[in-house]
C-alpha positions as a Python dict, from the first residue, in 0.01 Angstrom:
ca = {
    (1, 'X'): (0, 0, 0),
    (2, 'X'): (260, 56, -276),
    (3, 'X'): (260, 421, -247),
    (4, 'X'): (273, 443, 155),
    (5, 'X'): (604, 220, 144),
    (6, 'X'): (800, 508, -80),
    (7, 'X'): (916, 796, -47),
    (8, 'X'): (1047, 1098, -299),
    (9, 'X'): (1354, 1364, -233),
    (10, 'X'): (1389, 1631, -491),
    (11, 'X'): (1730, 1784, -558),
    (12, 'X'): (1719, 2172, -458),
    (13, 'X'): (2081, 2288, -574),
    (14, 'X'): (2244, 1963, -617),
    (15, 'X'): (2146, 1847, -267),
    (16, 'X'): (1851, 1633, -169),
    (17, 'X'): (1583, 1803, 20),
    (18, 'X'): (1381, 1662, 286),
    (19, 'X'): (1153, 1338, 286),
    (20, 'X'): (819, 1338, 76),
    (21, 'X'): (611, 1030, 205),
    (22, 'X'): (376, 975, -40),
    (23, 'X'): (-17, 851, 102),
    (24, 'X'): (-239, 838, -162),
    (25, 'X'): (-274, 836, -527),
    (26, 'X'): (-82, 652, -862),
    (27, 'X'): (287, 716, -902),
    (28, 'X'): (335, 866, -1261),
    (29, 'X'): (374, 679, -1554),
    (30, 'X'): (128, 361, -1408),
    (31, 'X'): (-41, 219, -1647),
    (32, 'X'): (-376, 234, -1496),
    (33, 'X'): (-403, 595, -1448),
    (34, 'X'): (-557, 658, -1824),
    (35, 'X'): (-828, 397, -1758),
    (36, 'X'): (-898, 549, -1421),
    (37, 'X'): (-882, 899, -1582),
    (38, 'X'): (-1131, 788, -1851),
    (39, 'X'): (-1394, 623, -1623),
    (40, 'X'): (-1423, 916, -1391),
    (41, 'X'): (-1467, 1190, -1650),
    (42, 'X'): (-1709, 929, -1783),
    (43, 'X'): (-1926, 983, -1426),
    (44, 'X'): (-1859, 1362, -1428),
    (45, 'X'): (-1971, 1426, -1779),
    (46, 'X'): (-2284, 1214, -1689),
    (47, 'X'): (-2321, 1414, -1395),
    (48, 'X'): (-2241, 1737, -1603),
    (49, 'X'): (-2489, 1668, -1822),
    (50, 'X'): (-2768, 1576, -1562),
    (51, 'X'): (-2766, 1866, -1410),
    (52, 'X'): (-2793, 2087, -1674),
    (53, 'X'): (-3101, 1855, -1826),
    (54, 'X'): (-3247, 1946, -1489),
    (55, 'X'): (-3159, 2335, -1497),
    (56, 'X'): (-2935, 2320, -1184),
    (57, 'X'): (-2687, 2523, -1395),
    (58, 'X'): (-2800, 2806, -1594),
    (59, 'X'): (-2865, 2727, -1981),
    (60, 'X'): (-2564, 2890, -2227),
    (61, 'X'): (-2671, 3167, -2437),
    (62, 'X'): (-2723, 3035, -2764),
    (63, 'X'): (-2739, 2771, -2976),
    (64, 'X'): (-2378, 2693, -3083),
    (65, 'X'): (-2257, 2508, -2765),
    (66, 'X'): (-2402, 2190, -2745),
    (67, 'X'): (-2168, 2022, -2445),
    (68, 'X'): (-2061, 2175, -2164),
    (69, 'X'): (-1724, 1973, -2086),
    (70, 'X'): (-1461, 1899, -2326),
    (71, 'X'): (-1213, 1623, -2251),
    (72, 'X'): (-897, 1613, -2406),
    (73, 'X'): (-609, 1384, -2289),
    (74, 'X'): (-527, 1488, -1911),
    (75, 'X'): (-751, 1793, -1893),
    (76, 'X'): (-1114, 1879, -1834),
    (77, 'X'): (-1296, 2225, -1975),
    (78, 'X'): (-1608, 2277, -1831),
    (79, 'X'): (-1849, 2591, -1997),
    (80, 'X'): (-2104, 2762, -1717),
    (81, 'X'): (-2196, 3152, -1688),
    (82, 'X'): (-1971, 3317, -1439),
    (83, 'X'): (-2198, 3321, -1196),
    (84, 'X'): (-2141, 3217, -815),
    (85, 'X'): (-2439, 2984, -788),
    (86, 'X'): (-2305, 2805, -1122),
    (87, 'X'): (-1984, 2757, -1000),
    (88, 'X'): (-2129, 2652, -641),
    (89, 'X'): (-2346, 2371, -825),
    (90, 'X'): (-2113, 2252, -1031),
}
């Protein structure tokens, strides 16, 4: 509800530009958005980790990586082969 009652203008050369009506998501800076961030990496990385328990995506060579996602922050780095049926399934 909060976001669908603003809207955003950007200056382009001094001069507002036209109308962004905003319809879903957190406006930047809430203070909810790293809790929200936390709990769904939380279900991805379970979900990450599931399927490669299960062999839906193939195994790393090796035995030096032991996770496949790294969360840092604000950003996600998942590790698969570059292969189309990896990327498909994950």
């Amino acid at each position: 509800m909060l976001l669908s009652t603003t809207s955003t203008k950007v200056l382009v050369n001094g001069r507002p530009g036209r109308r962004i009506a905003h319809a879903r998501g957190l406006r930047q800076g809430d203070p909810i958005s790293p809790m929200l961030f936390v709990m769904v990496m939380e279900a991805l990385n379970s979900l990450i980790r599931e399927a490669d328990r299960r062999g839906v995506i193939a195994p790393l060579p090796g035995n030096a990586i032991v996770h496949r996602a790294s969360l840092y922050a604000d950003d996600l780095v998942v590790l698969i082969l570059p292969s189309v049926e990896d990327l498909t399934n994950l």
